[in-house]
Coordinates of C-alpha atoms and ligand atoms in Angstrom, one line a residue:
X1 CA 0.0 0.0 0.0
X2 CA 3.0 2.5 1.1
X3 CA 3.9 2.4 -2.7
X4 CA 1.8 4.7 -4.2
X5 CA 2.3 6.7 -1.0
X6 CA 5.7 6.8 -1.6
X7 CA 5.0 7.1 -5.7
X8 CA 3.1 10.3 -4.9
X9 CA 6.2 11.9 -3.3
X10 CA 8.2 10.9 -6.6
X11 CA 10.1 8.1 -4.6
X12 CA 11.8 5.6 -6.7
X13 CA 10.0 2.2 -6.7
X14 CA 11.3 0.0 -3.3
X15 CA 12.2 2.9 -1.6
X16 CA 12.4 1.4 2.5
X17 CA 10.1 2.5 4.6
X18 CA 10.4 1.5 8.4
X19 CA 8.3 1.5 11.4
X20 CA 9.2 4.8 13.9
X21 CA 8.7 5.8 16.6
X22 CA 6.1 5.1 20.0
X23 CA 3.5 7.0 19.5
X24 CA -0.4 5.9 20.3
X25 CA -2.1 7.3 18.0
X26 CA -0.5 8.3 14.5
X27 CA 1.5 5.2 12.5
X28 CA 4.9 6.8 11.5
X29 CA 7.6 5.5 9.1
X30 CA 11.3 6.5 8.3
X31 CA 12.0 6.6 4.9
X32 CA 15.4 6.2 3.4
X33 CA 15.9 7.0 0.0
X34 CA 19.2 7.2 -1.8
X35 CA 18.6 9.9 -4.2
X36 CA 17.2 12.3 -1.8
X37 CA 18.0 11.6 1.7
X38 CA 15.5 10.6 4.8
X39 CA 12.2 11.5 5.5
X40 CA 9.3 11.2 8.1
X41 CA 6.5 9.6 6.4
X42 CA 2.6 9.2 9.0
X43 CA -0.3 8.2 8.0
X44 CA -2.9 10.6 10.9
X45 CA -5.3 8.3 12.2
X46 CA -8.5 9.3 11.0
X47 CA -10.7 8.0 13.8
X48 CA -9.4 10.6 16.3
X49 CA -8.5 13.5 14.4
X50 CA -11.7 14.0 11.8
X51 CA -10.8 16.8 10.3
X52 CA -7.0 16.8 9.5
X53 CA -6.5 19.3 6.9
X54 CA -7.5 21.6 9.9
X55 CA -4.2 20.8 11.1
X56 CA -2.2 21.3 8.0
X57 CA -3.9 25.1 8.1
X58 CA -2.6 25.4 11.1
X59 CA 0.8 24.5 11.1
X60 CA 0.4 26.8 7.8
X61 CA -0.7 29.5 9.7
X62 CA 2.1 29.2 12.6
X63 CA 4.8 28.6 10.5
X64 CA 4.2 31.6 8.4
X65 CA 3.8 33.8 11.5
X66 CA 7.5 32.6 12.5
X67 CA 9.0 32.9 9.2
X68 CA 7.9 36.6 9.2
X69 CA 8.7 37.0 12.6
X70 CA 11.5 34.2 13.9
X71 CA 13.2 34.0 10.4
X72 CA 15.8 31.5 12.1
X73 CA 13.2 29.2 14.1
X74 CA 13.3 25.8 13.0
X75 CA 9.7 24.9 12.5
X76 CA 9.3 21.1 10.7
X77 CA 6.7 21.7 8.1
X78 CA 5.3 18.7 5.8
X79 CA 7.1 18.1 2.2
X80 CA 4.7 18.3 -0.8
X81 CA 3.6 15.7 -3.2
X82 CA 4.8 16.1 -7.2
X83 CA 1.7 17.7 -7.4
X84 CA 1.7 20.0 -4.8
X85 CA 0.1 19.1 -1.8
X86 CA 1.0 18.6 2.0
X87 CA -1.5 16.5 2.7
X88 CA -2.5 13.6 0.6
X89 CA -5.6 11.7 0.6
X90 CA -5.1 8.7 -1.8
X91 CA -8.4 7.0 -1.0
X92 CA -11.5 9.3 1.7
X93 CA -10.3 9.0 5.3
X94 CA -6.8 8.3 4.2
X95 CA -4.3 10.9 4.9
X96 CA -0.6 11.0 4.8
X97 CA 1.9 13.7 5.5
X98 CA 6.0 13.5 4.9
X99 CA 8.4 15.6 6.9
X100 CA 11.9 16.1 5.3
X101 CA 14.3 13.8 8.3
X102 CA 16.3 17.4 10.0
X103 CA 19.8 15.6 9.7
X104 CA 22.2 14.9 12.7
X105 CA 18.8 15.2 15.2
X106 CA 17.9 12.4 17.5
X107 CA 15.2 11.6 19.7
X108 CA 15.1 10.5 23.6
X109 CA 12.1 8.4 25.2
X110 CA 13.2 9.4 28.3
X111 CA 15.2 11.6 30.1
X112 CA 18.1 9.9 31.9
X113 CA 19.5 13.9 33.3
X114 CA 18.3 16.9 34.2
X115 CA 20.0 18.3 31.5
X116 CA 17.5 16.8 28.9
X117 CA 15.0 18.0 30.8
X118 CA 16.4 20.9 31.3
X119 CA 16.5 21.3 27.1
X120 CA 13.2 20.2 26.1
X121 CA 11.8 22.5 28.7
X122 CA 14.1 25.6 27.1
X123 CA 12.9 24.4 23.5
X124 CA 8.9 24.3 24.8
X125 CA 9.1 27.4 26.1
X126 CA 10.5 29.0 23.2
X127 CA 7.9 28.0 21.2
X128 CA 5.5 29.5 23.9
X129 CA 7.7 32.6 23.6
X130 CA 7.6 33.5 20.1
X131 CA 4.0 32.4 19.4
X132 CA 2.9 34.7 22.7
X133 CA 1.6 37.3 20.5
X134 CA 0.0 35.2 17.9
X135 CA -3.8 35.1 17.9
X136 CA -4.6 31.8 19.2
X137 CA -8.1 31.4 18.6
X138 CA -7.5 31.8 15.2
X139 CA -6.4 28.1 14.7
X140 CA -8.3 25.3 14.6
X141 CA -9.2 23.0 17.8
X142 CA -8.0 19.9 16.3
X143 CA -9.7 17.7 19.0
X144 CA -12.3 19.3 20.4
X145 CA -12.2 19.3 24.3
X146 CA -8.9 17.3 24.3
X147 CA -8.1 18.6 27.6
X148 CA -10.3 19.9 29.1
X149 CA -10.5 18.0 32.7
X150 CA -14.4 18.7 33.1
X151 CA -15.4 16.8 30.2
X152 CA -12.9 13.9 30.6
X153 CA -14.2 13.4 34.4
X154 CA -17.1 13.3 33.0
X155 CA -16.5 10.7 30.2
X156 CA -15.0 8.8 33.2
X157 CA -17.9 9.0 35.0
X158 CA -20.4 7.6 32.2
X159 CA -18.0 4.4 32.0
X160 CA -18.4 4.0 35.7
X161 CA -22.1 3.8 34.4
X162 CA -21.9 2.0 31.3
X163 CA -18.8 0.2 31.1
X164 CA -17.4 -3.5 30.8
X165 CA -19.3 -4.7 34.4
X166 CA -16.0 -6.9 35.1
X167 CA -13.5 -4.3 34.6
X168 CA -15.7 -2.0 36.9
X169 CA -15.3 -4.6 39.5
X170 CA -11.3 -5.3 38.8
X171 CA -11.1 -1.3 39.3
X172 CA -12.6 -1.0 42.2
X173 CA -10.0 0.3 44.3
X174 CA -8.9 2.3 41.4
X175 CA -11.9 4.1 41.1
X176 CA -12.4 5.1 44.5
X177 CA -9.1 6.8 44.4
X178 CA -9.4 9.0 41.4
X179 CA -13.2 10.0 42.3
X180 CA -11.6 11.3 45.3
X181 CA -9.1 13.5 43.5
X182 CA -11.8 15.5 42.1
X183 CA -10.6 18.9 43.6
X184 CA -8.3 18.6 40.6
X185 CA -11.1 19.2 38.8
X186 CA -12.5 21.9 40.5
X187 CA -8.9 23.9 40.3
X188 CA -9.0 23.5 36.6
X189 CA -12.6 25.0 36.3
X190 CA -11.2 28.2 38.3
X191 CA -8.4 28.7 35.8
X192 CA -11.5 29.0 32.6
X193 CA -13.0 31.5 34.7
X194 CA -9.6 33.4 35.6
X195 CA -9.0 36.4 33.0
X196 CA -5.1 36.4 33.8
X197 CA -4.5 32.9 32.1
X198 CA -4.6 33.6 28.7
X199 CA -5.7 31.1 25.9
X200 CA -2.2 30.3 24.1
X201 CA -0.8 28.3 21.1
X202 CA -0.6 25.4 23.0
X203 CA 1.1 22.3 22.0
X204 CA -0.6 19.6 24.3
X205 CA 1.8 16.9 23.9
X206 CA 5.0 17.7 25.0
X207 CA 6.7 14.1 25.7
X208 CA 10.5 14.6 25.8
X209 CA 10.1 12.2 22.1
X210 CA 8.6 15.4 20.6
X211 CA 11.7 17.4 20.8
X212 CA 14.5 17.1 18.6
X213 CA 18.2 16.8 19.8
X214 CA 21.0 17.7 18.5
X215 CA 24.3 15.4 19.0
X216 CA 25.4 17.6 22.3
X217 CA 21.6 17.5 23.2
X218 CA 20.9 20.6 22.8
X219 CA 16.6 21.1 21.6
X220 CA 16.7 21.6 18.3
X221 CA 12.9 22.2 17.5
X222 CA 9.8 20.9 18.5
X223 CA 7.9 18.2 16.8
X224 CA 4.3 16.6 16.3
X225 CA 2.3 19.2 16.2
X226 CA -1.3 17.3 15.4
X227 CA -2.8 19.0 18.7
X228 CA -1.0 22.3 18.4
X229 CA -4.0 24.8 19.0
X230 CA -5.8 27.3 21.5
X231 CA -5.4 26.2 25.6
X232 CA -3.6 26.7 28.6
X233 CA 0.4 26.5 29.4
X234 CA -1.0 24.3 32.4
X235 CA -1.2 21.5 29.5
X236 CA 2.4 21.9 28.5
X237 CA 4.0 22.3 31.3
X238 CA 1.6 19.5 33.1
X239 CA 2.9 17.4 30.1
X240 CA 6.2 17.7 30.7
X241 CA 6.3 17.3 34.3
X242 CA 4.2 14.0 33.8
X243 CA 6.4 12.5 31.6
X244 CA 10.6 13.6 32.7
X245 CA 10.1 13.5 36.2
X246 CA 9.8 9.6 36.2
X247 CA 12.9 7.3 35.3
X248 CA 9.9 5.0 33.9
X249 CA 7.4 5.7 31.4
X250 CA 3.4 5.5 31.8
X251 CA 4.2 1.7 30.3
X252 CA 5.8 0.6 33.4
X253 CA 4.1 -2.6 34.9
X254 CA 6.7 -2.3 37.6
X255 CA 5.0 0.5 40.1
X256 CA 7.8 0.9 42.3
X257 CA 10.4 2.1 39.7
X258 CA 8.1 5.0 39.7
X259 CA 9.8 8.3 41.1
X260 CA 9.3 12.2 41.2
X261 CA 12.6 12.9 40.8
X262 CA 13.6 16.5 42.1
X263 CA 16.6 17.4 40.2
X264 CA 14.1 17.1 37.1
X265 CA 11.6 19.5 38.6
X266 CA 14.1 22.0 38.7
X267 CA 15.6 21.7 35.6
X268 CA 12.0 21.8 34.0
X269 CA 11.1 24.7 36.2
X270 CA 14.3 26.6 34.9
X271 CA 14.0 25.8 31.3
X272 CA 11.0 26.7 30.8
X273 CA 10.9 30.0 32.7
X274 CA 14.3 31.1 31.2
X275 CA 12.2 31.4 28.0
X276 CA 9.2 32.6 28.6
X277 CA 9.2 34.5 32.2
X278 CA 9.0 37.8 30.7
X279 CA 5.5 36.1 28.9
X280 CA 3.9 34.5 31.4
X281 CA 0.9 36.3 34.1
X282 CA 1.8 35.9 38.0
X283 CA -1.0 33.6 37.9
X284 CA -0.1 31.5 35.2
X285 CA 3.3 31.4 36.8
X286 CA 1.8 30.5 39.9
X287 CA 0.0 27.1 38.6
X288 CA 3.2 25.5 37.5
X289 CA 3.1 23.1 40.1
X290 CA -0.5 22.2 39.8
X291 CA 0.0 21.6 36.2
X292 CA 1.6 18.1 37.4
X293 CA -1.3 16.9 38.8
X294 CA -3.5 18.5 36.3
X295 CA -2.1 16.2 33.8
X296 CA -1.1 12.9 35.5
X297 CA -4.8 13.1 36.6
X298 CA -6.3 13.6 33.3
X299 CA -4.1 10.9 32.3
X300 CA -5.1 8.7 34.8
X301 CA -8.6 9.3 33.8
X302 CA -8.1 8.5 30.2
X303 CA -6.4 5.0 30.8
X304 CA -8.8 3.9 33.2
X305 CA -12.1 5.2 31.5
X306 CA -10.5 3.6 28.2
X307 CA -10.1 0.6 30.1
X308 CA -13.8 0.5 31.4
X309 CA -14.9 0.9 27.3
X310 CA -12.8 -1.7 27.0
X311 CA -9.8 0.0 25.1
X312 CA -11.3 1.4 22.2
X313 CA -9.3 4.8 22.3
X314 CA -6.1 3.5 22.9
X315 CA -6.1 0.3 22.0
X316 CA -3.9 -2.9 24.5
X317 CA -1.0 -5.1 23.7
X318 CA -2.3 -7.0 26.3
X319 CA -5.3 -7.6 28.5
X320 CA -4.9 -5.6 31.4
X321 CA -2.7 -3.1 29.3
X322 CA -4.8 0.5 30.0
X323 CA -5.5 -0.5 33.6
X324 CA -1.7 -0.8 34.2
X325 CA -1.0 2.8 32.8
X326 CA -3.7 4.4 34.5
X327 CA -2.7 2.6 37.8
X328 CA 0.9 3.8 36.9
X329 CA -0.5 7.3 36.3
X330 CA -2.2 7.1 39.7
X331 CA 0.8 5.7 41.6
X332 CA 2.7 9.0 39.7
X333 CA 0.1 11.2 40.6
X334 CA -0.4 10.3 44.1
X335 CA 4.2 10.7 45.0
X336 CA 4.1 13.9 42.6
X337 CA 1.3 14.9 45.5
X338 CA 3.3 14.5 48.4
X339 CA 6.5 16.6 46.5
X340 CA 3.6 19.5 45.9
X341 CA 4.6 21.4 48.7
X342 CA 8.3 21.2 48.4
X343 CA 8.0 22.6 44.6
X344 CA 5.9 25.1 45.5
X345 CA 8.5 26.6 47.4
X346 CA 10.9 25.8 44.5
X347 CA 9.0 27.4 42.5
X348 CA 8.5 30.9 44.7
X349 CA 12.3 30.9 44.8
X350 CA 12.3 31.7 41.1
X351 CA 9.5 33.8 40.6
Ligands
GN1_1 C1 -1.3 10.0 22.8 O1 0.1 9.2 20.1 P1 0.8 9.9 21.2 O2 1.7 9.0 22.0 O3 1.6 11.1 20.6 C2 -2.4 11.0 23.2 C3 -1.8 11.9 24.2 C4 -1.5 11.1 25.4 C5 -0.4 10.0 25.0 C6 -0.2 9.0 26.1 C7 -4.2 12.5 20.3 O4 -0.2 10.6 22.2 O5 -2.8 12.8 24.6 O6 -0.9 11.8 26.4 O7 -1.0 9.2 23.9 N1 -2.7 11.8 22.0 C8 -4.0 11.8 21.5 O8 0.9 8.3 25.8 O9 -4.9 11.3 22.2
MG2 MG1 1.3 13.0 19.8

């Protein structure tokens, strides 16, 4: 099938194409081809994002903006097909995108120092920096309500009505904590009523895997930018402190390898703040520690309500597969609680 994909794109016939990458969601390829050098070749899955030439407009829109304005930002942006388009559609609901491979960058699945951490921060909140003054409400909202904690609690709490009677049972325990971490939920609907956060150009999936390095690790540019649209920095920052200050990913079976790792915290804090302090409201500032929770909560919710709808969203490699990474979220959730006060303070040091 990835022939006339590749055919499209003027690749010679047999050009390699080879699974990348770990993400959920979109399948991703690295192409090698002699002639012309390597390339990122995804095919978007349709079933979540229904309207993907909305995101091609607006990583149109954005990277216009910065070539006008950030002439030396590196900003990926699709390749075109011989006949001139960024997204092809070879057959309705297929869609297929190619990046050109930026040569010499690498990627990490998880931050093993500070430093890394310290880098993808610096690199997320320079693309916060320079799109500050871009109107965000002029892109499109990719996935409607992607994060927004009301309406996820509230998905969770039809599964805990309708879903898999079994799984319900197995979760028990699981349940009863996260229905009792519903403040989380409340703080989030005071920040939509608060006029100092401001709606942003938000990337909403800031893994340290969306960042690319260069070979002294230093961030290069960020990547994947399928859920780049309007929100809140308590998404990107929530996302980052979710997934760097852990030595194991949401995958790990293994609870007790979990950690909250202070060095990390830090080194997020700073990176992110050294770009974008001058940006940023005192309250917006102010909920960087509560972004953590914010996230690894949200998180939590998706896994486990995914898991009562028997794993439609995410899909499983195995049976009990989402109710592992939502207990792993929870276990992550419930040692980044215990740290909250301590970063708080870290925090207040620096701002
Ligand atoms: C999905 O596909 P991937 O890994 O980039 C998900 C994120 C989750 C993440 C959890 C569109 O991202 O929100 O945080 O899985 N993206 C979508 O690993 O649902
Ligand atoms: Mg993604």
């Amino acid at each position: 099938m990835l022939d006339a994909i590749l055919a499209a794109y003027g690749f010679e016939p047999n050009t390699q194409a080879i699974p990348h990458g770990t993400g959920l969601i979109n399948r991703t390829w690295k192409i090698h081809a002699p002639q012309k050098g390597n390339f990122i070749l995804q095919r978007i899955n349709e079933a979540v994002f229904r309207h993907p030439e909305q995101i091609a407009e607006n990583i149109d829109k954005v990277s216009d903006y910065l070539a006008i304005h950030y002439p030396d930002a590196i900003f990926p942006r699709p390749a075109r097909t011989l006949t001139g388009q960024t997204l092809l559609v070879p057959t309705p609901n297929q869609y297929f995108r190619l990046y050109p491979f930026i040569e010499g960058s690498t990627t990490i699945d998880v931050a093993s120092n500070p430093t890394q951490a310290y880098e993808a921060a610096r690199t997320f909140g320079a693309f916060t920096r320079m799109l500050a003054q871009f109107p965000a409400d002029t892109l499109h909202s990719t996935l409607p309500g992607f994060h927004n904690l009301s309406r996820r609690y509230k998905d969770f709490k039809i599964a805990l009505e309708k879903g898999n009677p079994q799984r319900l049972l197995h979760a028990e325990s699981l349940i009863s904590y996260l229905k009792k971490q519903s403040n989380i939920v409340t703080q989030y609907e005071s920040i939509l009523t608060n006029p100092n956060f401001h709606r942003r150009v938000t990337h909403h999936d800031t893994k340290i895997s969306n960042i690319l390095f260069d070979a002294q690790e230093k961030g290069i540019c960020v990547i994947d930018l399928d859920t780049m649209m309007p929100g809140y920095l308590i998404s990107d920052v929530g996302d980052m402190l979710r997934t760097y200050l852990s030595p194991v990913s949401e995958e790990e079976k293994e609870y007790r390898h979990i950690d909250v790792r202070d060095a990390y915290f830090q080194a997020i804090l700073e990176g992110y703040l050294e770009e974008t302090k001058e940006q940023l409201t005192r309250e917006e500032k102010e909920a960087f520690v509560y972004s953590g929770a914010f996230m690894m909560y949200m998180q939590a919710l998706r896994f486990l309500t995914d898991y009562l709808q028997d794993d439609i969203y995410y899909g499983r490699q195995y049976e009990e597969h989402n109710f592992v990474r939502a207990s792993n979220q929870s276990t992550l959730l419930a040692l980044y609680q215990q740290k909250m006060p301590r970063y708080l303070s870290m925090l207040e040091a620096l701002i």
